[in-house]
Amino acid sequence: MYLCSIETSCDETSLAIFKSRKLIYHQTYSQVSFHKKYHGVVPEIASRLHSEKISSLIKDANIKKLEYVSFTRGPGLKGSLLVGKIAALTIAKYFNAKVIGINHLEGHLFACDIVNEQIKDILRFPLLGLIVSGGHTELWYCKDYGKYKRIGSTRDDACGEAFDKVARMLTLEYPGGPQIEKYALKAKKFNINFTVPDVENSYDYSFSGIKTQVMYYLRNSKKITEEIKCEVAFGFQKAVCESLVRKLKKAQKDFNVKNIAVCGGVSANNYLRELVMKELSDCKIYFPDKKYTSDNAAMIGVVAFRKIQKGRFRNSIEINDSLKIGDWT
Ligand code: KG4
Ligand code: ZN
């Protein structure tokens, strides 16, 4: 069985080919260098670059045979999603293949199942899935593949978005997450204690308050030296990660779940990984391989693979920029 998957929801144009469980082709073209000067993704530039790049990826993959084509149908940038959909429909028509629409966030979660370029049955259920990316921060209770309930989400900024915005305040380049992590590692003093964001009596998150705390801290600093940047980066990273883990621990206790997956762009952060492992040491913790934490087509292919396995691929292929999580039906 040959399966193609396409990811174009934000600023990465990515295409993967699976031969059954084996990932035989995977290329991701990052647009970051084009968006950097705007400190964020410019939707019009993103969709133009996707349409410029996708055909060369299709050509490069040298596809000879295909039974299924999957693509990200949401959530994401409308114009960018549309490029992926048109590419998927075109390839499917050419190869007379079936088309499968995929939720981007499920892709992030299932990225944990890719090991050594193979789809493995790694995840165990019931599972708590924490998805921390540039556009989303969601906590899911998962009974099985395709059976989910969202139990928490951010009330304002996404976690990665907060990293990006704080990095900008520190005049660090976009994307800010890796820069904050790098600066935090260089910190020599650890005296800045930002309040850990906490939405009481819920599994929800909030990151706008800590952004304001950082802004006032910098405003009140006489001179923002490299040393201060490192200290602020450390204090911010610590407070955000503690907030993520606090809700994870609460949900783990309340739902009595022993399997936890942390995924999405921010899950590349080592401080977060270590804190999760330390604070939830009695659970089985899953992280995606670092090369699959940010947006990529392989993770989309894994969800498609599971849908094919369960015979549940006749879902909608309409693009939906604010697609919410729902069970496969
Ligand atoms: O999942 P992703 O690639 O794209 C979306 O679906 O949004 O996530 C991108 C986000 C960006 O905000 C980026 O700053 C953040 O992930 N990120 C990190 C790290 N690497 C990427 N945040 C914290 N620490 C990192 N090492
Ligand atoms: Zn993503």
Coordinates of C-alpha atoms and ligand atoms in Angstrom, one line a residue:
M1 CA 0.0 0.0 0.0
Y2 CA 1.4 3.4 -1.0
L3 CA 0.2 6.5 0.8
C4 CA 1.2 10.1 0.2
S5 CA 0.7 12.9 2.8
I6 CA 0.8 16.6 2.4
E7 CA 1.2 19.3 5.1
T8 CA 0.7 23.0 4.2
S9 CA -1.2 24.4 7.2
C10 CA 1.3 27.1 8.2
D11 CA 4.8 27.9 7.1
E12 CA 6.2 24.4 6.2
T13 CA 5.5 22.8 2.8
S14 CA 6.0 19.1 3.4
L15 CA 5.4 15.9 1.5
A16 CA 5.8 12.3 2.6
I17 CA 5.4 8.9 1.0
F18 CA 4.8 5.7 3.0
K19 CA 5.1 2.2 1.6
S20 CA 2.9 0.5 4.2
R21 CA 4.5 1.4 7.5
K22 CA 7.8 2.6 6.0
L23 CA 8.5 6.2 5.4
I24 CA 10.2 6.1 2.0
Y25 CA 10.2 9.8 1.1
H26 CA 10.0 12.9 3.3
Q27 CA 10.9 16.4 2.4
T28 CA 10.0 19.6 4.3
Y29 CA 10.6 23.0 3.0
S30 CA 10.6 25.7 5.7
Q31 CA 9.5 29.2 4.9
V32 CA 11.0 30.7 8.1
S33 CA 13.6 32.8 6.3
F34 CA 10.8 34.6 4.4
H35 CA 8.7 35.3 7.5
K36 CA 11.5 36.2 9.9
K37 CA 11.6 39.9 9.1
Y38 CA 7.9 40.1 10.0
H39 CA 8.4 38.2 13.3
G40 CA 5.6 35.9 12.4
V41 CA 3.9 34.1 9.6
V42 CA 2.4 36.3 6.9
P43 CA -0.6 34.3 5.4
E44 CA -0.3 35.7 1.9
I45 CA 3.4 35.0 1.6
A46 CA 2.8 31.5 3.1
S47 CA 0.2 30.4 0.6
R48 CA 2.3 31.8 -2.4
L49 CA 5.4 30.0 -1.2
H50 CA 3.4 26.7 -0.7
S51 CA 2.1 26.9 -4.3
E52 CA 5.6 27.6 -5.6
K53 CA 7.1 24.7 -3.7
I54 CA 4.6 21.9 -3.7
S55 CA 4.9 20.9 -7.3
S56 CA 8.7 20.5 -7.0
L57 CA 8.3 18.3 -4.0
I58 CA 5.8 16.1 -5.9
K59 CA 8.2 15.9 -8.8
D60 CA 11.1 15.1 -6.5
A61 CA 9.1 12.3 -4.8
N62 CA 9.0 10.5 -8.1
I63 CA 5.7 8.8 -7.3
K64 CA 5.0 5.7 -9.4
K65 CA 2.0 4.2 -7.6
L66 CA -0.5 5.5 -5.0
E67 CA -3.6 4.1 -3.3
Y68 CA -4.2 7.0 -0.8
V69 CA -3.5 10.7 -0.6
S70 CA -3.9 12.5 2.7
F71 CA -3.6 16.2 3.5
T72 CA -4.1 18.6 6.4
R73 CA -7.6 20.0 6.2
G74 CA -7.3 22.2 9.3
P75 CA -6.8 23.9 11.6
G76 CA -4.4 26.3 9.8
L77 CA -4.2 29.2 7.4
K78 CA -7.0 29.0 4.9
G79 CA -5.0 29.9 1.8
S80 CA -2.2 27.6 2.8
L81 CA -4.6 24.7 3.5
L82 CA -6.2 25.2 0.1
V83 CA -2.9 24.8 -1.7
G84 CA -2.4 21.4 0.1
K85 CA -6.0 20.3 -0.8
I86 CA -5.7 21.2 -4.5
A87 CA -2.3 19.4 -4.7
A88 CA -3.8 16.3 -2.9
L89 CA -6.9 16.2 -5.2
T90 CA -4.7 16.6 -8.3
I91 CA -2.4 13.7 -7.3
A92 CA -5.3 11.6 -6.3
K93 CA -7.0 12.1 -9.6
Y94 CA -3.9 11.2 -11.5
F95 CA -3.3 8.0 -9.6
N96 CA -7.0 7.2 -9.0
A97 CA -6.3 7.2 -5.3
K98 CA -8.6 7.9 -2.3
V99 CA -8.3 11.2 -0.6
I100 CA -8.2 11.5 3.2
G101 CA -8.5 14.8 5.1
I102 CA -6.5 15.0 8.4
N103 CA -6.7 17.2 11.5
H104 CA -3.3 18.8 11.9
L105 CA -3.4 18.5 15.7
E106 CA -4.0 14.7 15.5
G107 CA -0.9 14.7 13.3
H108 CA 1.2 16.3 16.1
L109 CA -0.1 13.7 18.6
F110 CA 0.6 10.7 16.4
A111 CA 4.1 11.9 15.5
C112 CA 5.1 9.9 18.6
D113 CA 4.4 6.8 16.6
I114 CA 7.2 7.4 14.1
V115 CA 10.4 5.6 15.0
N116 CA 13.4 5.1 12.7
E117 CA 11.3 6.1 9.6
Q118 CA 8.6 3.5 10.5
I119 CA 5.1 3.7 11.9
K120 CA 5.2 1.8 15.1
D121 CA 2.4 1.0 17.6
I122 CA 4.1 3.0 20.3
L123 CA 1.2 4.9 21.9
R124 CA -0.8 3.2 24.6
F125 CA -4.3 4.2 25.7
P126 CA -6.0 5.7 27.6
L127 CA -3.6 8.6 27.1
L128 CA -3.4 12.3 27.9
G129 CA -2.1 14.3 24.9
L130 CA -0.7 17.8 25.5
I131 CA -0.3 19.6 22.1
V132 CA 1.9 22.7 22.4
S133 CA 2.5 24.5 19.1
G134 CA 2.7 28.0 17.7
G135 CA -1.1 28.1 17.1
H136 CA -2.5 25.7 19.7
T137 CA -2.2 24.6 23.3
E138 CA -4.7 21.8 24.0
L139 CA -5.0 18.9 26.5
W140 CA -6.8 15.9 25.2
Y141 CA -8.1 12.7 26.9
C142 CA -7.7 10.0 24.3
K143 CA -9.4 6.6 24.7
D144 CA -8.0 5.2 21.4
Y145 CA -7.0 6.4 18.0
G146 CA -9.9 8.5 16.8
K147 CA -11.6 8.7 20.2
Y148 CA -10.8 12.0 21.9
K149 CA -12.2 14.6 24.2
R150 CA -10.6 18.0 24.6
I151 CA -10.4 18.8 28.3
G152 CA -8.3 21.9 28.2
S153 CA -7.0 24.6 25.9
T154 CA -5.6 28.1 26.1
R155 CA -7.9 31.0 26.8
D156 CA -5.6 33.5 25.0
D157 CA -2.2 33.0 23.4
A158 CA -0.9 29.6 22.3
C159 CA 2.2 28.5 24.2
G160 CA 4.5 28.8 21.2
E161 CA 3.1 32.1 20.3
A162 CA 4.0 33.4 23.8
F163 CA 7.5 32.1 23.3
D164 CA 7.7 34.0 20.0
K165 CA 6.3 37.2 21.4
V166 CA 8.6 37.2 24.5
A167 CA 11.5 36.5 22.2
R168 CA 10.6 39.5 20.2
M169 CA 10.6 41.7 23.4
L170 CA 14.1 40.4 24.0
T171 CA 15.0 41.3 20.4
L172 CA 15.7 37.6 19.6
E173 CA 14.9 36.3 16.2
Y174 CA 11.8 34.4 15.0
P175 CA 10.9 31.7 15.7
G176 CA 11.4 32.6 19.3
G177 CA 11.1 29.2 21.1
P178 CA 14.5 27.8 20.2
Q179 CA 16.1 31.2 20.9
I180 CA 14.5 31.4 24.4
E181 CA 15.7 27.9 25.1
K182 CA 19.2 28.8 24.0
Y183 CA 19.4 32.0 26.1
A184 CA 17.9 30.3 29.1
L185 CA 20.7 27.7 29.0
K186 CA 23.2 30.6 29.2
A187 CA 21.6 32.1 32.3
K188 CA 24.0 32.5 35.3
K189 CA 21.5 34.0 37.7
F190 CA 18.1 32.6 38.5
N191 CA 16.5 35.4 40.5
I192 CA 13.5 36.4 38.3
N193 CA 10.4 34.6 39.5
F194 CA 7.5 35.3 37.1
T195 CA 4.1 34.1 38.5
V196 CA 3.2 30.7 37.1
P197 CA 0.1 31.2 35.0
D198 CA -2.9 29.3 36.4
V199 CA -6.5 29.2 35.4
E200 CA -8.1 27.9 38.5
N201 CA -10.4 24.8 38.6
S202 CA -9.9 23.9 35.0
Y203 CA -7.4 22.3 32.7
D204 CA -7.2 25.5 30.7
Y205 CA -4.1 27.6 30.1
S206 CA -3.4 31.3 29.8
F207 CA -0.2 32.9 28.6
S208 CA -1.1 36.6 28.1
G209 CA -0.4 37.5 31.8
I210 CA 3.1 36.3 31.8
K211 CA 3.8 38.2 28.6
T212 CA 2.7 41.4 30.4
Q213 CA 4.9 40.5 33.4
V214 CA 8.0 40.2 31.0
M215 CA 7.1 43.5 29.4
Y216 CA 7.0 45.3 32.7
Y217 CA 10.1 43.7 33.9
L218 CA 12.0 44.8 30.8
R219 CA 10.4 48.3 31.0
N220 CA 11.7 48.7 34.6
S221 CA 15.2 47.4 33.8
K222 CA 17.7 50.2 33.3
K223 CA 19.7 48.4 30.7
I224 CA 18.7 45.2 28.9
T225 CA 22.1 43.4 28.8
E226 CA 22.7 39.9 27.3
E227 CA 22.9 38.7 30.9
I228 CA 19.4 40.0 31.7
K229 CA 18.0 38.5 28.5
C230 CA 19.3 35.1 29.6
E231 CA 17.8 35.5 33.0
V232 CA 14.4 36.6 31.6
A233 CA 14.4 33.8 29.1
F234 CA 15.1 31.3 31.9
G235 CA 12.4 32.8 34.2
F236 CA 9.8 32.8 31.4
Q237 CA 10.6 29.3 30.2
K238 CA 10.4 28.0 33.8
A239 CA 7.1 29.6 34.6
V240 CA 5.5 28.5 31.3
C241 CA 6.7 24.9 31.6
E242 CA 5.6 24.7 35.2
S243 CA 2.1 25.9 34.1
L244 CA 2.0 23.2 31.4
V245 CA 3.0 20.5 33.8
R246 CA 0.7 21.7 36.6
K247 CA -2.4 21.1 34.5
L248 CA -1.0 17.9 33.1
K249 CA -0.5 16.6 36.6
K250 CA -4.0 17.6 37.7
A251 CA -5.5 15.8 34.6
Q252 CA -3.3 12.8 35.2
K253 CA -4.6 12.5 38.7
D254 CA -8.2 13.2 38.0
F255 CA -8.4 10.8 35.0
N256 CA -6.1 8.3 36.5
V257 CA -4.1 7.9 33.2
K258 CA -0.7 6.4 33.0
N259 CA 0.2 7.3 29.5
I260 CA 1.1 10.9 28.5
A261 CA 2.2 12.3 25.2
V262 CA 3.6 15.8 24.8
C263 CA 3.9 17.0 21.2
G264 CA 4.0 20.0 18.8
G265 CA 6.7 22.5 18.2
V266 CA 7.2 23.5 21.9
S267 CA 7.7 19.8 22.8
A268 CA 11.2 20.2 21.3
N269 CA 12.1 22.1 24.4
N270 CA 14.4 20.1 26.7
Y271 CA 13.5 22.0 29.9
L272 CA 9.9 21.0 29.3
R273 CA 10.8 17.4 28.5
E274 CA 12.9 17.1 31.7
L275 CA 10.2 18.7 33.8
V276 CA 7.5 16.4 32.5
M277 CA 9.6 13.3 33.1
K278 CA 10.5 14.5 36.6
E279 CA 7.1 15.5 37.7
L280 CA 5.2 12.5 36.2
S281 CA 7.9 9.9 36.8
D282 CA 5.3 7.2 37.5
C283 CA 3.8 7.5 34.0
K284 CA 4.9 6.4 30.5
I285 CA 5.8 9.6 28.7
Y286 CA 5.9 9.9 24.9
F287 CA 7.6 12.7 22.9
P288 CA 8.0 12.7 19.2
D289 CA 11.5 12.4 17.7
K290 CA 12.8 15.9 17.6
K291 CA 12.7 16.0 13.8
Y292 CA 8.9 15.4 14.0
T293 CA 8.0 18.0 16.6
S294 CA 7.4 20.8 14.2
D295 CA 5.1 20.7 11.2
N296 CA 5.8 17.8 8.8
A297 CA 3.9 15.6 6.4
A298 CA 5.0 12.3 8.0
M299 CA 2.8 12.9 11.0
I300 CA -0.2 13.6 8.7
G301 CA 0.5 10.2 7.0
V302 CA 0.5 8.4 10.4
V303 CA -3.0 9.6 11.1
A304 CA -4.1 8.6 7.6
F305 CA -2.5 5.2 8.1
R306 CA -4.5 4.7 11.3
K307 CA -7.7 5.7 9.5
I308 CA -7.0 3.3 6.7
Q309 CA -6.3 0.5 9.3
K310 CA -9.6 1.1 11.0
G311 CA -11.5 1.6 7.7
R312 CA -12.5 5.1 8.8
F313 CA -11.1 7.3 6.0
R314 CA -14.3 8.4 4.3
N315 CA -14.3 11.6 6.3
S316 CA -14.7 15.2 5.1
I317 CA -12.1 16.7 2.9
E318 CA -13.4 20.2 3.2
I319 CA -10.8 22.6 4.5
N320 CA -11.6 24.2 7.8
D321 CA -9.2 26.7 9.3
S322 CA -10.6 26.3 12.8
L323 CA -11.3 22.6 12.7
K324 CA -12.0 21.3 16.2
I325 CA -11.1 17.9 17.4
G326 CA -13.8 15.3 17.2
D327 CA -14.1 11.5 17.1
W328 CA -13.7 9.7 13.8
T329 CA -17.1 8.9 12.5
Ligands
KG4_1 O1 4.1 22.8 15.8 P1 4.8 24.0 15.2 O2 6.0 23.7 14.3 O3 3.8 24.8 14.3 C1 2.5 25.0 14.6 O4 1.6 24.2 14.3 O5 2.2 26.1 15.2 O6 5.2 25.0 16.4 C2 5.9 26.1 16.2 C3 6.1 26.8 17.6 C4 6.8 28.1 17.5 O7 6.0 29.0 18.2 C5 8.2 27.9 18.0 O8 8.7 29.1 18.7 C6 7.9 26.8 19.0 O9 7.0 26.0 18.4 N1 9.2 26.1 19.3 C7 9.7 26.0 20.6 C8 10.9 25.3 20.5 N2 11.1 24.9 19.2 C9 10.0 25.4 18.5 N3 9.3 26.6 21.8 C10 10.1 26.3 22.8 N4 11.3 25.7 22.8 C11 11.7 25.1 21.6 N5 12.9 24.5 21.6
ZN2 ZN 1.7 22.4 13.9

